[in-house]
Amino acid sequence: MTTTETSTRTSGGIGESPLRPDGRLKVTGRFAYSSDLWHEDMVWGVTLRSPHPHARIVAIDTTAALAVPGVDAVLTAADVPGRNATGLEHQDTPALADEVVRYEGEPVALVAADHPETARRAAARIVVTYEELPALTDPRRALDEDAPQVHAQGNLVREMHIRRGDPEPTAPVVVSLEFEVGMQDQAFLGPESGLAIPDGEGGLDLHVATQWLHVDQQQIQGVLGLGPEQVRLHLAGVGGAFGGREDLSMHVHASLLALHTGRPVKMSYSREESFFGHVHRHPAWLRYEFGADHDGRLRYASADILFDGGAYASSTGAVVGNGGTLGLGPYAIPNVRVDARGVYTNNPPCGAMRGFGCVQAAFAHEALMDELADRLGMDRVAIRALNGMREGDRNITGQVIDSAAPVAELIGIVRDLPLPAPRAEVDLRELPGGVSNTTHGEGVVRGVGYAVTYKNVGFSEGFDDYSTARVRLELTGGEPVATVHTAAAEVGQGLITVEQQICRTELGVERVVVHPKDTTVGSGGSTSASRQTYVTGGAVKAACEAVRTTVLARATELLGRTGLHLDGDKVVSATGEVVAGLAEVLADGGVEETVEWRHRPTHPIDPETGQGDAHVQYAFSAHRAVVDVDVELGLVKVVALDTAQDVGKAINPDAVVGQIHGGSAQGMGLALMEEIVVTDGHVRNPSFTDYLIPTILDMPPMQVEVLEYADPHAPYGVRGVGEPPTISSGPAVAAAVRAATGKALRRVPLRPEAITGV
């Protein structure tokens, strides 16, 4: 354990796996989620949404809705008191549609009533007259001259061009492919919900499930025309996020209704509305070409990547940045051409989701590595090990990989893990199709596939990425107790446990209280980009160090001795003598310190060449998938999904393995079943009946190998954990199905008809 001496007598510190304080409540069904919020005087808010992907709003008549008994308010864009614009990177998203709707499901009007059913009946009585407009639903047409314009400034959100090495490279062996990735949903189980409570003085408190309290606050105050001190956000219980809560959903709508009615307003989406109420993973179209020597070493790579951003920008620009800078995978390639674009369409808006631009690219570059290996007659693991990055290499933007890059080791580990035994007898539960009795083993072929990928950690390209932590150490009941306060959202990943572990390690106290997350402390940044353990963990560590310094300064003054340090709850001299208890030093009052902490700066890439130090850290992972495929029916059973990942330092080993399991499930889901089906701008399957996600019956046993090669630039050597398993798991599953079927299968999710050819 890389830490200070103060950890020697404290259990539950870094490197251990203490029980999560919210764990028992969640598994027993007693945890309070945002949808459980309640206020005695509250009314219910609902949203009226557009049925059209593109239309002009000619008129809105709210007369009949207002006449419904129990209705308190009906609001439209005309009732927005501030700026009718929100957005993460571009303020291009109206709080309520004004003049034009740009996607099916766009919010048009709001209703507040004394009962949710009353509010829904009233919303159904709002008469909106639309003039339908031509809809752009094929992103491949978005930049054509005759394409419908989604926004006045055009349909391009961002484009990135990366050039490195010889502009016209050649190679004796060339392989190419085109790949398509469907639209995946975050599929968090807790629907969007929250409670806005007016304070009677023109401001409000919003209790909401979110990923980024302060950016939500900034957007809401702009719409309401209020200052930050008047809009106070509090994190409610979050039932999963995965990127889908980084943008606003009901936040600003509940706030508008609360201020208009003067009463608390609760909003909670149905599952169907949730599919329209948040962003999704970008669908992508990819064209790749690799050139290599006869020994398999890559000479050049080129890629054209197109992301469908949907109707509004959200985080499409950053997804293009990730997809471009990381889009050729964890390989050392001397000559590179990458063109990545994100475009507007009249499809549902797309934004952040776990893996963030790298997931889509990984399916393409890993499929092409397999094809290259097959063309050369090489082992698929060996060709990855041959070309894999190593510490000290430069990636395609010219940035030096200045910490561990164990690509060859990771792919070698998963190759050498024991394979599942061949089927000895027919057990329907272990076959594709399961107990539906579709096969007794006839037509079932086993396949094995590999993938290795990498992902940036934290925000990139010059973004001011920081977190704030306030730590207080004081006596409670005669015992030293630390309280840690950050605005970093706990969305189920276990951050509150990590914050406690760091405080125990740095301050040597057993009892650590986590203050509720809110905007009364400085920003913690977004719970995304695998950044919170690194960045907020760094802030908590720095705040604890500041507290410890102040405590020791007080002890030095009190005792008249120098060279003191803390050992658990004792103050110890340089010779190891216990000279006082921590309680004695804190007797005259507690010590509190607030620290704003930043990681090393990143830099924008050159707009013409795409060169530059865009990212602060990289995390690497590899997967091996074993599948059984019924090649006659197109059904797939994942038999094993094994993985190895470098995590730098496992702050909480059990939580690390949990993140790897969960990320692997989402990657497998995209490979085999998860897709929002959009036809002519209309979502066809907005339910968990028709949008399929893996269940516990679909997930196979997993062998997980965790490497801990400390990053010398990060607190405790940590490396982000949550996203890499989502990136490498899906391509490994797809590769295994290709191995079993012998088919190219250039689109995910893999449909039975693609496997069978009928």
Coordinates of N, CA and C in Angstrom, one line a residue, residues 364-552:
A364 N -14.8 -1.7 -34.4 CA -14.2 -1.7 -35.7 C -12.7 -2.1 -35.7
H365 N -11.9 -1.5 -34.8 CA -10.5 -1.7 -34.9 C -10.1 -3.2 -34.4
E366 N -11.0 -3.7 -33.5 CA -10.7 -5.1 -33.1 C -11.1 -6.1 -34.1
A367 N -12.2 -5.8 -34.8 CA -12.6 -6.7 -35.9 C -11.5 -6.7 -37.0
L368 N -10.9 -5.5 -37.3 CA -9.9 -5.4 -38.3 C -8.6 -6.1 -37.9
M369 N -8.3 -6.0 -36.6 CA -7.1 -6.8 -36.2 C -7.3 -8.3 -36.4
D370 N -8.5 -8.8 -36.1 CA -8.7 -10.2 -36.4 C -8.6 -10.5 -37.9
E371 N -9.1 -9.6 -38.7 CA -9.0 -9.9 -40.2 C -7.6 -9.8 -40.6
L372 N -6.8 -8.9 -40.1 CA -5.4 -8.8 -40.4 C -4.6 -10.1 -40.0
A373 N -4.9 -10.6 -38.8 CA -4.3 -11.8 -38.3 C -4.6 -13.0 -39.2
D374 N -5.9 -13.1 -39.6 CA -6.3 -14.2 -40.5 C -5.6 -14.1 -41.8
R375 N -5.6 -12.9 -42.4 CA -4.9 -12.7 -43.7 C -3.5 -13.2 -43.7
L376 N -2.8 -12.9 -42.5 CA -1.4 -13.2 -42.4 C -1.1 -14.6 -41.9
G377 N -2.2 -15.3 -41.5 CA -2.0 -16.6 -40.9 C -1.4 -16.6 -39.5
M378 N -1.6 -15.4 -38.8 CA -1.1 -15.2 -37.4 C -2.1 -15.5 -36.4
D379 N -1.6 -15.8 -35.2 CA -2.5 -15.9 -34.0 C -3.0 -14.5 -33.6
R380 N -4.3 -14.5 -33.3 CA -5.0 -13.2 -33.1 C -4.5 -12.5 -31.8
V381 N -4.1 -13.3 -30.8 CA -3.5 -12.7 -29.6 C -2.1 -12.2 -29.9
A382 N -1.3 -13.0 -30.7 CA 0.1 -12.6 -31.0 C 0.2 -11.3 -31.8
I383 N -0.8 -11.1 -32.7 CA -0.7 -9.8 -33.5 C -1.0 -8.6 -32.6
R384 N -1.9 -8.8 -31.6 CA -2.1 -7.7 -30.7 C -0.9 -7.4 -29.8
A385 N -0.3 -8.5 -29.3 CA 0.9 -8.3 -28.5 C 2.0 -7.7 -29.2
L386 N 2.2 -8.0 -30.5 CA 3.2 -7.5 -31.3 C 3.1 -6.0 -31.5
N387 N 1.8 -5.5 -31.7 CA 1.6 -4.1 -32.0 C 1.2 -3.3 -30.8
G388 N 1.0 -3.9 -29.7 CA 0.5 -3.2 -28.5 C 1.4 -2.1 -28.0
M389 N 0.8 -1.0 -27.5 CA 1.6 0.0 -26.9 C 2.4 -0.5 -25.7
R390 N 3.5 0.2 -25.5 CA 4.3 0.0 -24.3 C 4.6 1.4 -23.7
E391 N 4.9 1.4 -22.4 CA 5.2 2.7 -21.7 C 6.4 3.3 -22.5
G392 N 6.2 4.6 -22.8 CA 7.2 5.4 -23.5 C 6.8 5.6 -25.0
D393 N 5.9 4.7 -25.5 CA 5.4 4.9 -26.9 C 4.6 6.2 -27.0
R394 N 4.4 6.7 -28.2 CA 3.6 7.8 -28.5 C 2.3 7.2 -29.2
N395 N 1.2 7.8 -28.8 CA -0.1 7.4 -29.4 C -0.3 8.2 -30.7
I396 N -1.5 8.1 -31.3 CA -1.7 8.7 -32.6 C -1.7 10.3 -32.6
T397 N -1.9 10.9 -31.4 CA -1.8 12.3 -31.3 C -0.4 12.8 -30.9
G398 N 0.5 11.9 -30.8 CA 1.9 12.2 -30.5 C 2.2 12.3 -29.0
Q399 N 1.2 12.0 -28.2 CA 1.4 12.0 -26.7 C 2.1 10.8 -26.2
V400 N 3.1 11.0 -25.4 CA 3.9 10.0 -24.8 C 3.0 9.2 -23.7
I401 N 3.0 7.9 -23.8 CA 2.3 7.2 -22.7 C 3.3 7.0 -21.6
D402 N 3.1 7.9 -20.5 CA 4.1 8.0 -19.5 C 3.9 7.2 -18.2
S403 N 3.0 6.2 -18.3 CA 2.9 5.3 -17.3 C 2.6 3.9 -17.9
A404 N 2.3 2.9 -17.1 CA 2.2 1.6 -17.6 C 1.2 1.4 -18.8
A405 N 1.6 0.6 -19.8 CA 0.8 0.3 -20.9 C 0.9 -1.2 -21.2
P406 N 0.4 -2.0 -20.4 CA 0.7 -3.5 -20.4 C -0.2 -4.2 -21.4
V407 N -0.3 -3.8 -22.7 CA -1.2 -4.4 -23.6 C -0.8 -5.9 -23.8
A408 N 0.4 -6.1 -24.1 CA 0.8 -7.5 -24.4 C 0.6 -8.4 -23.2
E409 N 0.8 -7.9 -22.0 CA 0.6 -8.7 -20.8 C -0.9 -9.0 -20.5
L410 N -1.7 -8.0 -20.7 CA -3.1 -8.2 -20.5 C -3.7 -9.2 -21.5
I411 N -3.4 -9.1 -22.7 CA -4.0 -10.0 -23.7 C -3.4 -11.4 -23.5
G412 N -2.2 -11.5 -23.0 CA -1.6 -12.8 -22.7 C -2.2 -13.4 -21.5
I413 N -2.6 -12.6 -20.5 CA -3.2 -13.1 -19.3 C -4.6 -13.8 -19.7
V414 N -5.4 -13.1 -20.4 CA -6.7 -13.6 -20.7 C -6.6 -14.9 -21.6
R415 N -5.6 -14.9 -22.5 CA -5.4 -16.1 -23.3 C -5.1 -17.3 -22.4
D416 N -4.3 -17.1 -21.4 CA -3.8 -18.2 -20.6 C -4.8 -18.6 -19.5
L417 N -5.8 -17.9 -19.2 CA -6.8 -18.3 -18.2 C -7.5 -19.6 -18.7
P418 N -7.8 -20.5 -17.7 CA -8.5 -21.7 -18.1 C -9.7 -21.5 -18.9
L419 N -9.9 -22.3 -20.0 CA -11.1 -22.2 -20.8 C -12.2 -23.1 -20.2
P420 N -13.5 -22.7 -20.4 CA -14.5 -23.6 -19.9 C -14.5 -25.0 -20.5
A421 N -14.9 -25.9 -19.8 CA -14.8 -27.3 -20.3 C -15.8 -27.5 -21.4
P422 N -15.5 -28.4 -22.4 CA -16.5 -28.7 -23.4 C -17.8 -29.3 -22.8
R423 N -18.9 -29.1 -23.5 CA -20.1 -29.7 -22.9 C -20.0 -31.2 -22.9
A424 N -20.3 -31.8 -21.8 CA -20.2 -33.2 -21.6 C -21.6 -33.9 -21.9
E425 N -22.6 -33.1 -21.6 CA -24.0 -33.7 -21.8 C -24.9 -32.5 -22.1
V426 N -26.1 -32.8 -22.6 CA -27.0 -31.8 -23.0 C -27.8 -31.3 -21.7
D427 N -27.6 -30.0 -21.4 CA -28.3 -29.3 -20.3 C -28.9 -28.1 -21.0
L428 N -30.2 -28.1 -21.1 CA -30.9 -27.0 -21.8 C -30.5 -25.6 -21.2
R429 N -30.3 -25.6 -19.9 CA -30.0 -24.3 -19.3 C -28.6 -23.7 -19.8
E430 N -27.8 -24.6 -20.3 CA -26.5 -24.1 -20.8 C -26.4 -24.0 -22.3
L431 N -27.5 -24.1 -23.0 CA -27.4 -24.0 -24.4 C -28.1 -22.7 -24.9
P432 N -27.7 -22.2 -26.1 CA -28.4 -21.0 -26.7 C -29.9 -21.3 -26.7
G433 N -30.7 -20.4 -26.3 CA -32.2 -20.6 -26.2 C -32.7 -21.1 -24.9
G434 N -31.8 -21.7 -24.1 CA -32.1 -22.1 -22.8 C -33.2 -23.1 -22.7
V435 N -34.1 -23.0 -21.7 CA -35.1 -23.9 -21.4 C -36.3 -23.8 -22.4
S436 N -36.2 -22.9 -23.4 CA -37.2 -22.8 -24.5 C -37.1 -24.0 -25.4
N437 N -36.0 -24.8 -25.2 CA -35.9 -26.1 -25.9 C -35.8 -26.0 -27.4
T438 N -35.0 -25.0 -27.8 CA -34.8 -24.7 -29.2 C -33.8 -25.7 -29.8
T439 N -32.9 -26.3 -29.0 CA -31.9 -27.2 -29.5 C -31.5 -28.1 -28.4
H440 N -31.0 -29.3 -28.8 CA -30.4 -30.2 -27.9 C -28.9 -30.3 -28.1
G441 N -28.4 -29.3 -28.8 CA -27.0 -29.3 -29.1 C -26.6 -29.3 -30.6
E442 N -27.6 -29.7 -31.4 CA -27.4 -29.8 -32.8 C -27.3 -28.3 -33.4
G443 N -26.4 -28.1 -34.3 CA -26.2 -26.8 -34.8 C -25.5 -25.8 -33.9
V444 N -25.0 -26.2 -32.7 CA -24.4 -25.3 -31.8 C -22.8 -25.4 -32.0
V445 N -22.2 -24.3 -32.2 CA -20.8 -24.2 -32.4 C -20.2 -23.2 -31.4
R446 N -19.0 -23.6 -30.9 CA -18.3 -22.8 -29.9 C -17.3 -21.9 -30.6
G447 N -17.2 -20.7 -30.1 CA -16.2 -19.7 -30.6 C -15.5 -19.0 -29.5
V448 N -14.3 -18.6 -29.8 CA -13.5 -17.8 -28.8 C -13.0 -16.5 -29.5
G449 N -13.2 -15.4 -28.7 CA -12.8 -14.1 -29.3 C -12.0 -13.3 -28.3
Y450 N -11.2 -12.4 -28.8 CA -10.3 -11.5 -27.9 C -10.5 -10.1 -28.3
A451 N -10.2 -9.2 -27.4 CA -10.2 -7.8 -27.7 C -9.3 -7.1 -26.6
V452 N -8.6 -6.1 -27.0 CA -7.8 -5.3 -26.0 C -8.0 -3.8 -26.4
T453 N -8.3 -3.0 -25.4 CA -8.6 -1.6 -25.7 C -8.1 -0.7 -24.7
Y454 N -8.2 0.6 -24.9 CA -7.8 1.6 -23.9 C -8.7 2.8 -23.9
K455 N -8.7 3.6 -22.8 CA -9.6 4.7 -22.6 C -8.9 5.8 -21.8
N456 N -9.2 7.0 -22.2 CA -8.7 8.1 -21.4 C -9.5 8.2 -20.1
V457 N -8.8 8.8 -19.0 CA -9.5 9.0 -17.7 C -9.5 10.5 -17.5
G458 N -10.7 11.0 -17.1 CA -10.8 12.4 -16.8 C -11.2 13.2 -18.0
F459 N -11.4 14.5 -17.8 CA -11.7 15.3 -19.0 C -10.5 15.8 -19.7
S460 N -10.6 16.1 -20.9 CA -9.5 16.2 -21.8 C -9.4 17.5 -22.6
E461 N -8.4 17.6 -23.5 CA -8.3 18.7 -24.5 C -8.4 20.1 -23.8
G462 N -7.7 20.2 -22.7 CA -7.6 21.5 -22.0 C -8.7 21.9 -21.1
F463 N -9.7 21.0 -20.9 CA -10.8 21.3 -20.0 C -10.2 21.5 -18.5
D464 N -10.7 22.4 -17.8 CA -10.3 22.7 -16.4 C -10.9 21.7 -15.5
D465 N -10.3 20.5 -15.4 CA -10.9 19.4 -14.6 C -10.4 19.4 -13.2
Y466 N -11.3 19.7 -12.3 CA -10.9 19.8 -10.9 C -12.1 19.3 -10.0
S467 N -11.8 19.1 -8.7 CA -12.8 18.8 -7.7 C -12.5 19.5 -6.4
T468 N -13.5 19.7 -5.6 CA -13.4 20.4 -4.3 C -13.7 19.5 -3.2
A469 N -13.0 19.5 -2.1 CA -13.3 18.7 -1.0 C -13.1 19.5 0.3
R470 N -14.1 19.4 1.2 CA -14.0 20.0 2.5 C -14.0 18.9 3.6
V471 N -12.9 18.9 4.4 CA -12.8 17.9 5.4 C -12.7 18.6 6.8
R472 N -13.5 18.1 7.7 CA -13.5 18.6 9.1 C -13.2 17.5 10.0
L473 N -12.3 17.7 11.0 CA -11.9 16.8 12.0 C -12.2 17.4 13.4
E474 N -13.1 16.7 14.1 CA -13.5 17.3 15.4 C -13.9 16.2 16.4
L475 N -14.1 16.5 17.6 CA -14.5 15.6 18.6 C -16.0 15.4 18.6
T476 N -16.5 14.2 18.6 CA -17.9 13.9 18.8 C -18.1 12.8 19.8
G477 N -18.7 13.2 20.9 CA -18.7 12.2 22.0 C -17.4 11.8 22.5
G478 N -16.4 12.7 22.5 CA -15.1 12.4 23.0 C -14.2 11.6 22.0
E479 N -14.7 11.4 20.8 CA -14.0 10.6 19.8 C -13.7 11.4 18.6
P480 N -12.5 11.3 18.0 CA -12.2 12.1 16.8 C -13.1 11.5 15.6
V481 N -13.8 12.4 14.9 CA -14.6 12.1 13.8 C -14.3 13.0 12.6
A482 N -14.1 12.4 11.5 CA -13.9 13.2 10.3 C -15.2 13.3 9.5
T483 N -15.5 14.5 8.9 CA -16.6 14.7 8.0 C -16.0 15.2 6.7
V484 N -16.4 14.5 5.6 CA -16.0 14.8 4.3 C -17.2 15.3 3.5
H485 N -17.0 16.5 2.8 CA -18.0 17.1 2.0 C -17.5 17.4 0.6
T486 N -18.1 16.7 -0.4 CA -17.9 17.0 -1.8 C -19.2 17.1 -2.5
A487 N -19.2 17.7 -3.7 CA -20.3 17.7 -4.5 C -20.3 16.6 -5.6
A488 N -19.3 15.7 -5.5 CA -19.2 14.6 -6.4 C -20.3 13.6 -6.3
A489 N -21.0 13.3 -7.3 CA -22.2 12.5 -7.2 C -21.9 11.0 -7.0
E490 N -22.5 10.4 -6.0 CA -22.6 9.0 -5.8 C -23.7 8.4 -6.6
V491 N -23.4 7.7 -7.7 CA -24.4 7.2 -8.6 C -24.5 5.6 -8.5
G492 N -23.9 5.1 -7.5 CA -23.9 3.6 -7.3 C -22.6 3.0 -7.4
Q493 N -21.5 3.8 -7.8 CA -20.2 3.3 -8.1 C -19.4 3.1 -6.8
G494 N -19.8 3.6 -5.7 CA -19.1 3.4 -4.4 C -18.2 4.6 -4.0
L495 N -18.4 5.8 -4.5 CA -17.6 6.9 -4.2 C -17.6 7.3 -2.8
I496 N -18.8 7.2 -2.1 CA -18.8 7.6 -0.7 C -17.9 6.7 0.1
T497 N -17.8 5.4 -0.3 CA -16.9 4.5 0.5 C -15.5 4.9 0.2
V498 N -15.1 5.2 -1.0 CA -13.8 5.6 -1.3 C -13.4 6.9 -0.5
E499 N -14.3 7.9 -0.4 CA -14.0 9.1 0.4 C -13.8 8.7 1.8
Q500 N -14.5 7.8 2.4 CA -14.3 7.4 3.7 C -12.9 6.7 3.9
Q501 N -12.6 5.8 2.9 CA -11.3 5.1 3.0 C -10.1 6.1 3.0
I502 N -10.2 7.1 2.1 CA -9.1 8.0 2.1 C -9.0 8.8 3.4
C503 N -10.1 9.2 4.0 CA -10.0 9.9 5.2 C -9.4 9.1 6.3
R504 N -9.8 7.8 6.4 CA -9.3 6.9 7.4 C -7.8 6.7 7.2
T505 N -7.4 6.6 6.0 CA -5.9 6.4 5.7 C -5.1 7.7 6.0
E506 N -5.6 8.8 5.7 CA -4.8 10.0 5.8 C -4.9 10.6 7.3
L507 N -6.0 10.4 7.9 CA -6.2 11.0 9.3 C -6.1 10.0 10.4
G508 N -6.2 8.7 10.1 CA -6.0 7.7 11.1 C -7.2 7.6 12.0
V509 N -8.4 8.0 11.6 CA -9.6 7.9 12.4 C -10.5 6.8 11.8
E510 N -11.3 6.2 12.8 CA -12.2 5.1 12.3 C -13.5 5.7 11.8
R511 N -14.0 6.7 12.5 CA -15.3 7.2 12.1 C -15.2 8.3 11.1
V512 N -15.9 8.1 9.9 CA -15.9 9.1 8.9 C -17.3 9.3 8.4
V513 N -17.8 10.5 8.5 CA -19.1 10.9 8.1 C -19.1 11.5 6.7
V514 N -19.9 11.1 5.7 CA -20.0 11.7 4.4 C -21.1 12.7 4.4
H515 N -20.8 13.9 4.3 CA -21.9 15.0 4.2 C -22.7 14.8 3.0
P516 N -24.0 15.0 3.1 CA -24.9 14.9 1.9 C -24.3 15.8 0.7
K517 N -24.4 15.3 -0.5 CA -23.9 16.0 -1.6 C -24.8 17.1 -2.0
D518 N -24.2 18.3 -2.2 CA -25.0 19.5 -2.6 C -24.1 20.6 -3.1
T519 N -24.7 21.7 -3.5 CA -23.9 22.8 -4.1 C -23.4 23.8 -3.1
T520 N -23.5 23.5 -1.8 CA -23.0 24.4 -0.8 C -21.4 24.3 -0.6
V521 N -20.9 23.3 -1.3 CA -19.4 23.2 -1.4 C -19.1 23.3 -2.9
G522 N -17.8 23.6 -3.2 CA -17.4 23.8 -4.6 C -17.6 22.6 -5.4
S523 N -17.5 22.7 -6.7 CA -17.9 21.7 -7.7 C -17.0 20.4 -7.5
G524 N -17.6 19.3 -7.7 CA -16.8 18.0 -7.7 C -16.7 17.5 -9.2
G525 N -17.2 18.3 -10.1 CA -17.1 17.8 -11.5 C -18.1 16.7 -11.7
S526 N -18.2 16.2 -12.9 CA -19.1 15.2 -13.3 C -18.7 13.8 -12.8
T527 N -19.6 13.0 -12.4 CA -19.3 11.6 -12.2 C -19.4 10.9 -13.5
S528 N -18.3 11.0 -14.3 CA -18.2 10.4 -15.6 C -16.7 10.4 -15.9
A529 N -16.4 9.8 -17.1 CA -15.0 9.7 -17.6 C -14.1 9.0 -16.6
S530 N -14.7 8.1 -15.8 CA -13.9 7.3 -14.8 C -13.0 8.2 -13.9
R531 N -13.5 9.4 -13.6 CA -12.6 10.4 -13.0 C -12.7 10.6 -11.5
Q532 N -13.8 10.1 -10.8 CA -14.0 10.6 -9.5 C -13.0 10.0 -8.5
T533 N -12.6 8.8 -8.5 CA -11.6 8.3 -7.6 C -10.3 9.0 -7.8
Y534 N -10.0 9.3 -9.0 CA -8.7 10.1 -9.3 C -8.9 11.5 -8.8
V535 N -9.9 12.2 -9.3 CA -9.9 13.7 -9.1 C -10.6 14.0 -7.8
T536 N -11.7 13.5 -7.5 CA -12.3 13.8 -6.1 C -11.5 13.1 -5.1
G537 N -11.0 11.9 -5.4 CA -10.1 11.2 -4.4 C -8.9 12.1 -4.2
G538 N -8.3 12.7 -5.2 CA -7.2 13.6 -5.0 C -7.5 14.8 -4.2
A539 N -8.7 15.3 -4.4 CA -9.2 16.5 -3.6 C -9.3 16.1 -2.1
V540 N -10.0 15.0 -1.8 CA -10.1 14.5 -0.5 C -8.8 14.3 0.2
K541 N -7.9 13.6 -0.5 CA -6.6 13.4 0.0 C -5.9 14.7 0.4
A542 N -5.9 15.6 -0.5 CA -5.3 16.9 -0.3 C -5.9 17.7 0.9
A543 N -7.2 17.6 1.0 CA -7.9 18.3 2.1 C -7.5 17.6 3.4
C544 N -7.4 16.3 3.4 CA -7.0 15.6 4.6 C -5.6 16.0 5.0
E545 N -4.7 16.1 4.0 CA -3.3 16.5 4.3 C -3.3 17.9 4.9
A546 N -4.1 18.8 4.4 CA -4.2 20.1 5.0 C -4.7 20.1 6.4
V547 N -5.7 19.3 6.7 CA -6.2 19.1 8.0 C -5.1 18.6 8.9
R548 N -4.4 17.5 8.5 CA -3.3 16.9 9.3 C -2.2 17.9 9.6
T549 N -1.9 18.8 8.6 CA -0.8 19.8 8.8 C -1.3 20.8 9.9
T550 N -2.5 21.2 9.8 CA -3.0 22.1 10.8 C -3.1 21.5 12.2
V551 N -3.5 20.2 12.3 CA -3.6 19.5 13.6 C -2.2 19.4 14.2
L552 N -1.2 19.1 13.3 CA 0.2 18.9 13.8 C 0.8 20.2 14.2

